[in-house]
Short mmCIF file of C-alpha atoms and ligand atoms in Angstrom, two decimals:
data_model
loop_
_atom_site.label_atom_id
_atom_site.label_comp_id
_atom_site.label_asym_id
_atom_site.label_seq_id
_atom_site.Cartn_x
_atom_site.Cartn_y
_atom_site.Cartn_z
CA MET A 25 90.59 85.14 102.05
CA GLY A 26 93.58 83.92 104.04
CA ILE A 27 97.07 85.39 103.64
CA HIS A 28 98.88 85.49 100.30
CA PHE A 29 102.51 86.53 99.94
CA ARG A 30 103.48 87.38 96.38
CA GLN A 31 107.22 87.80 95.77
CA VAL A 32 107.73 89.58 99.05
CA SER A 33 111.12 91.00 100.01
CA HIS A 34 111.91 93.13 103.01
CA GLN A 35 114.90 95.35 103.50
CA TYR A 36 115.55 97.18 106.77
CA PHE A 37 116.95 100.65 106.33
CA SER A 38 119.30 101.66 109.07
CA GLN A 39 121.07 104.92 109.83
CA GLN A 40 123.83 103.40 112.00
CA ASN A 41 124.52 100.16 110.10
CA SER A 42 124.31 99.35 106.43
CA ASP A 43 120.89 98.39 105.06
CA TYR A 44 119.94 94.76 105.56
CA GLN A 45 117.70 92.54 103.46
CA ALA A 46 115.93 90.13 105.83
CA ILE A 47 113.68 88.17 103.43
CA TYR A 48 113.86 87.51 99.68
CA ASP A 49 111.14 86.98 97.08
CA ILE A 50 108.74 84.96 99.22
CA THR A 51 105.57 83.51 97.70
CA LEU A 52 103.20 81.46 99.85
CA SER A 53 99.57 81.16 100.90
CA ILE A 54 98.08 80.47 104.30
CA GLU A 55 94.44 79.44 104.69
CA ASP A 56 92.11 80.96 107.28
CA GLN A 57 91.22 77.50 108.57
CA HIS A 58 92.57 74.06 109.47
CA GLU A 59 96.30 74.73 109.22
CA PHE A 60 98.84 74.13 111.99
CA ILE A 61 102.01 75.61 110.56
CA CYS A 62 105.46 75.67 112.15
CA LEU A 63 107.81 78.33 110.78
CA ILE A 64 111.40 77.33 111.46
CA GLY A 65 114.96 78.35 110.60
CA HIS A 66 118.19 79.52 112.22
CA THR A 67 118.39 82.71 114.26
CA GLY A 68 118.43 85.67 111.91
CA SER A 69 116.84 83.69 109.05
CA GLY A 70 113.94 86.17 108.84
CA LYS A 71 111.18 84.36 110.77
CA SER A 72 110.05 87.33 112.87
CA THR A 73 110.21 89.63 109.84
CA LEU A 74 108.02 87.24 107.83
CA ALA A 75 105.57 86.87 110.76
CA GLN A 76 105.23 90.65 111.11
CA HIS A 77 104.13 90.86 107.46
CA MET A 78 101.24 88.51 108.24
CA ASN A 79 99.27 91.22 110.04
CA ALA A 80 100.68 94.29 108.30
CA LEU A 81 102.84 95.30 111.23
CA VAL A 82 105.67 95.52 108.73
CA PHE A 83 105.22 96.38 105.04
CA PRO A 84 107.00 94.64 102.18
CA THR A 85 109.70 96.67 100.41
CA LYS A 86 108.97 94.60 97.27
CA GLY A 87 105.95 92.48 96.35
CA THR A 88 102.54 92.35 98.03
CA VAL A 89 100.82 90.64 100.95
CA GLU A 90 97.09 90.08 100.72
CA ILE A 91 95.42 89.73 104.11
CA ALA A 92 91.70 88.92 104.36
CA GLY A 93 91.17 90.28 100.86
CA VAL A 94 93.09 93.53 101.47
CA LEU A 95 96.26 94.22 99.52
CA VAL A 96 99.23 95.51 101.51
CA SER A 97 102.13 96.86 99.49
CA GLN A 98 105.06 99.24 100.03
CA LYS A 99 103.16 102.32 101.07
CA ARG A 100 100.65 102.82 103.86
CA ASP A 101 97.24 103.39 102.32
CA LYS A 102 95.04 105.91 104.16
CA LYS A 103 91.86 104.10 103.13
CA THR A 104 92.93 100.73 104.55
CA ASP A 105 91.71 99.76 108.02
CA TYR A 106 94.88 98.09 109.29
CA ASN A 107 93.23 97.45 112.64
CA ARG A 108 90.76 95.14 110.95
CA LEU A 109 93.67 93.16 109.51
CA ARG A 110 95.23 92.93 112.97
CA LYS A 111 91.95 91.62 114.34
CA HIS A 112 91.87 89.04 111.54
CA VAL A 113 95.45 87.93 112.19
CA GLY A 114 96.56 88.07 115.84
CA LEU A 115 100.33 88.24 116.35
CA VAL A 116 102.05 87.38 119.63
CA PHE A 117 105.51 88.98 119.67
CA GLN A 118 108.72 87.10 120.35
CA PHE A 119 109.46 89.44 123.27
CA PRO A 120 106.38 89.92 125.52
CA GLU A 121 107.86 93.21 126.82
CA TYR A 122 106.92 94.75 123.44
CA GLN A 123 103.31 93.78 123.92
CA LEU A 124 102.56 94.42 127.61
CA PHE A 125 102.10 97.99 128.74
CA GLU A 126 99.11 98.38 131.10
CA GLU A 127 99.49 98.40 134.89
CA THR A 128 97.46 95.25 135.47
CA VAL A 129 97.24 91.97 133.61
CA GLU A 130 93.47 92.37 133.33
CA LYS A 131 93.72 95.80 131.67
CA ASP A 132 96.36 94.46 129.35
CA ILE A 133 94.20 91.58 128.16
CA MET A 134 91.10 93.82 127.91
CA PHE A 135 92.92 96.34 125.73
CA GLY A 136 92.52 94.39 122.47
CA PRO A 137 88.81 93.59 122.79
CA LEU A 138 88.03 97.19 123.94
CA ASN A 139 89.92 98.47 120.91
CA PHE A 140 87.54 96.46 118.75
CA LYS A 141 84.46 97.99 120.34
CA VAL A 142 83.60 95.18 122.73
CA SER A 143 81.77 96.37 125.89
CA PRO A 144 83.84 96.62 129.13
CA GLU A 145 81.78 93.81 130.73
CA VAL A 146 82.40 91.43 127.87
CA ALA A 147 86.08 92.44 127.70
CA LYS A 148 86.39 91.59 131.42
CA GLU A 149 84.84 88.18 130.83
CA LYS A 150 87.22 87.63 127.91
CA ALA A 151 90.16 88.48 130.18
CA LEU A 152 89.08 85.89 132.75
CA GLU A 153 88.45 83.24 130.11
CA SER A 154 91.78 83.87 128.34
CA ILE A 155 93.95 83.94 131.47
CA ARG A 156 92.57 80.51 132.42
CA LEU A 157 93.12 79.20 128.90
CA VAL A 158 96.86 79.93 129.12
CA GLY A 159 97.12 78.04 132.40
CA LEU A 160 97.19 80.92 134.90
CA ASN A 161 94.54 81.44 137.57
CA GLU A 162 92.45 84.58 138.05
CA SER A 163 94.66 85.92 140.85
CA TYR A 164 97.02 87.05 138.06
CA LEU A 165 94.47 89.54 136.74
CA ASN A 166 95.30 92.15 139.37
CA ARG A 167 99.05 91.78 139.13
CA ASN A 168 101.44 94.12 137.37
CA PRO A 169 102.64 92.41 134.17
CA PHE A 170 106.14 93.79 134.60
CA ASN A 171 106.65 91.91 137.88
CA LEU A 172 105.93 88.52 136.35
CA SER A 173 108.49 85.89 135.35
CA GLY A 174 109.46 85.57 131.69
CA GLY A 175 107.21 82.54 131.20
CA GLU A 176 104.26 84.23 132.91
CA LYS A 177 104.68 87.36 130.77
CA LYS A 178 104.66 85.15 127.71
CA ARG A 179 101.40 83.51 128.80
CA VAL A 180 99.78 86.90 129.50
CA SER A 181 100.77 88.22 126.07
CA ILE A 182 99.25 85.09 124.49
CA ALA A 183 96.05 85.60 126.55
CA GLY A 184 95.83 89.15 125.20
CA ILE A 185 95.73 87.89 121.62
CA LEU A 186 93.35 84.99 122.38
CA ALA A 187 90.93 87.53 123.89
CA MET A 188 90.64 89.24 120.48
CA ASP A 189 89.55 85.95 118.91
CA PRO A 190 91.44 86.35 115.61
CA GLU A 191 90.85 84.03 112.61
CA ILE A 192 94.56 83.26 112.32
CA LEU A 193 96.92 83.13 115.30
CA VAL A 194 100.61 83.85 114.69
CA LEU A 195 102.88 83.10 117.64
CA ASP A 196 106.54 84.12 117.55
CA GLU A 197 108.48 81.63 119.72
CA PRO A 198 105.63 81.22 122.26
CA THR A 199 107.35 78.31 124.03
CA SER A 200 110.88 79.70 124.35
CA GLY A 201 111.96 80.16 127.94
CA LEU A 202 109.28 77.82 129.29
CA ASP A 203 109.97 74.55 131.13
CA PRO A 204 109.36 71.32 129.15
CA GLN A 205 105.96 70.76 130.77
CA GLY A 206 104.89 74.34 130.09
CA LYS A 207 105.96 73.96 126.45
CA ARG A 208 103.81 70.87 125.92
CA GLN A 209 100.89 72.40 127.79
CA LEU A 210 100.93 75.47 125.52
CA MET A 211 101.34 73.44 122.33
CA ARG A 212 98.39 71.32 123.46
CA LEU A 213 96.39 74.52 124.01
CA PHE A 214 97.19 75.81 120.50
CA LYS A 215 96.31 72.43 119.01
CA ASP A 216 93.04 72.35 120.98
CA ILE A 217 92.14 75.83 119.76
CA GLN A 218 92.93 74.81 116.20
CA GLU A 219 90.92 71.60 116.42
CA LYS A 220 87.90 73.10 118.20
CA THR A 221 87.60 76.34 116.26
CA ASN A 222 89.29 75.28 112.99
CA LYS A 223 91.39 78.47 113.18
CA THR A 224 94.78 78.41 111.53
CA VAL A 225 97.76 78.58 113.89
CA VAL A 226 101.27 79.63 112.81
CA ILE A 227 104.04 79.01 115.34
CA ILE A 228 107.68 79.98 115.19
CA THR A 229 109.78 77.51 117.15
CA HIS A 230 113.22 75.91 117.39
CA ASP A 231 111.85 72.74 118.98
CA MET A 232 111.91 70.00 116.33
CA ASP A 233 110.18 67.49 118.65
CA LEU A 234 107.15 69.77 118.85
CA VAL A 235 107.28 70.50 115.11
CA TYR A 236 107.22 66.80 114.27
CA GLU A 237 104.43 66.01 116.73
CA TYR A 238 102.11 68.94 115.98
CA ALA A 239 102.66 70.60 112.60
CA THR A 240 100.53 69.79 109.58
CA ARG A 241 102.81 71.99 107.48
CA THR A 242 106.33 73.38 107.93
CA LEU A 243 107.89 76.47 106.39
CA VAL A 244 111.67 76.69 106.51
CA LEU A 245 113.61 79.92 106.15
CA SER A 246 117.33 79.93 105.50
CA ASP A 247 119.17 83.25 105.09
CA GLY A 248 115.88 84.98 104.27
CA ASN A 249 114.81 82.47 101.60
CA LEU A 250 111.83 80.13 101.85
CA VAL A 251 113.62 76.83 101.16
CA PHE A 252 110.89 74.36 102.14
CA ASP A 253 107.10 74.34 102.34
CA GLY A 254 105.60 70.93 103.09
CA THR A 255 104.75 68.32 105.70
CA PRO A 256 107.13 67.56 108.61
CA ASP A 257 107.26 63.94 107.41
CA ASP A 258 108.78 65.10 104.14
CA LEU A 259 110.97 67.70 105.84
CA PHE A 260 112.72 65.30 108.20
CA ARG A 261 113.55 62.97 105.30
CA ARG A 262 115.38 65.75 103.43
CA GLU A 263 119.14 65.64 103.12
CA GLU A 264 119.52 69.43 103.24
CA LEU A 265 118.49 69.64 106.93
CA ALA A 266 122.03 70.40 108.14
CA THR A 267 122.59 73.06 105.47
CA TRP A 268 119.38 74.70 106.72
CA SER A 269 120.80 74.49 110.31
CA LEU A 270 118.01 72.15 111.40
CA SER A 271 118.32 69.02 113.52
CA LEU A 272 116.21 65.86 113.60
CA PRO A 273 113.59 65.26 116.30
CA GLN A 274 114.82 63.05 119.18
CA THR A 275 112.57 60.13 118.23
CA ILE A 276 114.04 59.86 114.72
CA ARG A 277 117.61 60.31 116.01
CA VAL A 278 117.31 57.57 118.61
CA LEU A 279 115.48 55.12 116.35
CA LYS A 280 117.95 55.65 113.49
CA GLY A 281 120.79 55.00 115.96
CA LEU A 282 119.18 51.78 117.21
CA LYS A 283 118.44 50.65 113.69
CA GLU A 284 122.05 51.00 112.62
CA GLN A 285 123.69 49.75 115.80
CA PHE A 286 121.56 46.64 116.20
CA HIS A 287 120.51 46.13 112.56
CA LEU A 288 116.84 46.32 113.51
CA GLU A 289 114.18 46.60 110.86
CA LEU A 290 112.31 49.47 112.39
CA ASN A 291 110.74 52.58 110.96
CA PRO A 292 112.51 55.54 112.64
CA TYR A 293 109.82 58.06 111.61
CA GLN A 294 107.74 58.05 114.83
CA LYS A 295 106.31 61.33 116.08
CA THR A 296 106.13 60.72 119.83
CA VAL A 297 108.11 58.87 122.48
CA GLU A 298 105.10 56.56 122.98
CA GLU A 299 105.02 55.68 119.27
CA ALA A 300 108.78 55.14 119.30
CA VAL A 301 108.53 52.76 122.27
CA ARG A 302 105.75 50.81 120.53
CA GLU A 303 107.86 50.52 117.38
CA ILE A 304 110.82 49.15 119.39
CA GLU A 305 108.54 46.66 121.20
CA LYS A 306 107.08 45.50 117.89
CA VAL A 307 110.49 44.83 116.41
CA THR A 308 112.12 43.25 119.45
CA SER A 309 109.20 40.91 120.25
CA ARG A 310 109.31 39.26 116.86
N1 ADP B 8 114.70 96.65 112.82
C1 ADP B 8 115.74 96.07 112.20
N2 ADP B 8 116.70 96.83 111.59
C2 ADP B 8 117.74 96.24 110.95
N3 ADP B 8 117.90 94.91 110.83
C3 ADP B 8 116.98 94.12 111.41
C4 ADP B 8 115.85 94.65 112.12
N4 ADP B 8 115.11 93.61 112.57
C5 ADP B 8 115.74 92.49 112.17
N5 ADP B 8 116.86 92.79 111.46
C6 ADP B 8 117.80 91.83 110.85
O1 ADP B 8 117.09 91.04 109.91
C7 ADP B 8 117.48 89.66 109.99
C8 ADP B 8 116.28 88.80 110.24
O2 ADP B 8 115.79 89.09 111.55
P1 ADP B 8 114.54 88.34 112.17
O3 ADP B 8 113.41 88.42 111.21
O4 ADP B 8 114.33 88.88 113.53
O5 ADP B 8 115.09 86.81 112.21
P2 ADP B 8 114.65 85.60 113.15
O6 ADP B 8 113.33 85.91 113.76
O7 ADP B 8 114.62 84.42 112.21
O8 ADP B 8 115.74 85.43 114.17
C9 ADP B 8 118.52 89.59 111.11
O9 ADP B 8 119.81 89.57 110.52
C10 ADP B 8 118.31 90.85 111.90
O10 ADP B 8 119.50 91.30 112.48
MG1 MG B 9 112.71 86.05 115.72
#
């Protein structure tokens, strides 16, 4: 099962502009369980395009994507139940406006479960459970999603996908536009979900601190090519980071600076501020 990309390319055809190839010849596999993947790369590198292939929202123009045992290729196949694939892999869009359309938050969150034949009572319970999970209280259920702040809209769109209980969760920049505390809180939530349910989580983000702290695997896109697939520990030791338009996490930057400036024998590869502080204490108390 899982998701398997085999030499996938995608070209957008456009009437106004010239055609544009967004991703090139991508081969990779994602397991149904245990993975916490961060998909990173500069703006326009193809991240959203790749993510939209993961639940057959977009079809490859070359190659195939296998999702939960179903092969998706260039043409829409009348026999394929694409809804089942979208239940298997839940995708939260980069822009919540594309996902929210009902007149109340509750109806919006209930839409997914109802679509998958869940009873209205259970869908209502799911809505309540999911809105709390994303850190909003139940008073939000009766509000109009369009009158919410950007961060609140984002949380509601995430609740809508959680309510469908997919095997794999794909989140396109779920923490952008949130305050630092909100970012951590949501990352913690995704990590909790992954640890408690063993579901695989795929997150697109530009925040290298969060990538280093949370990811078990990183995928890097550069100009539509998959240039790296491995652990964050290996990634942040690579010399090509700048050519891939990526920066180092703050902890590594600061510790490398201290190491050079004061000739300290410390290991700069610390994932959190707490670990970094401990490393400095260890070295300076010798
Ligand atoms: N619907 C579309 N039609 C034409 N080009 C598109 C379309 N969507 C995205 N692109 C182009 O494809 C490239 C990759 O876009 P995208 O996957 O959104 O990148 P990212 O999410 O990494 O910023 C960009 O250059 C973008 O302009
Ligand atoms: Mg994007």
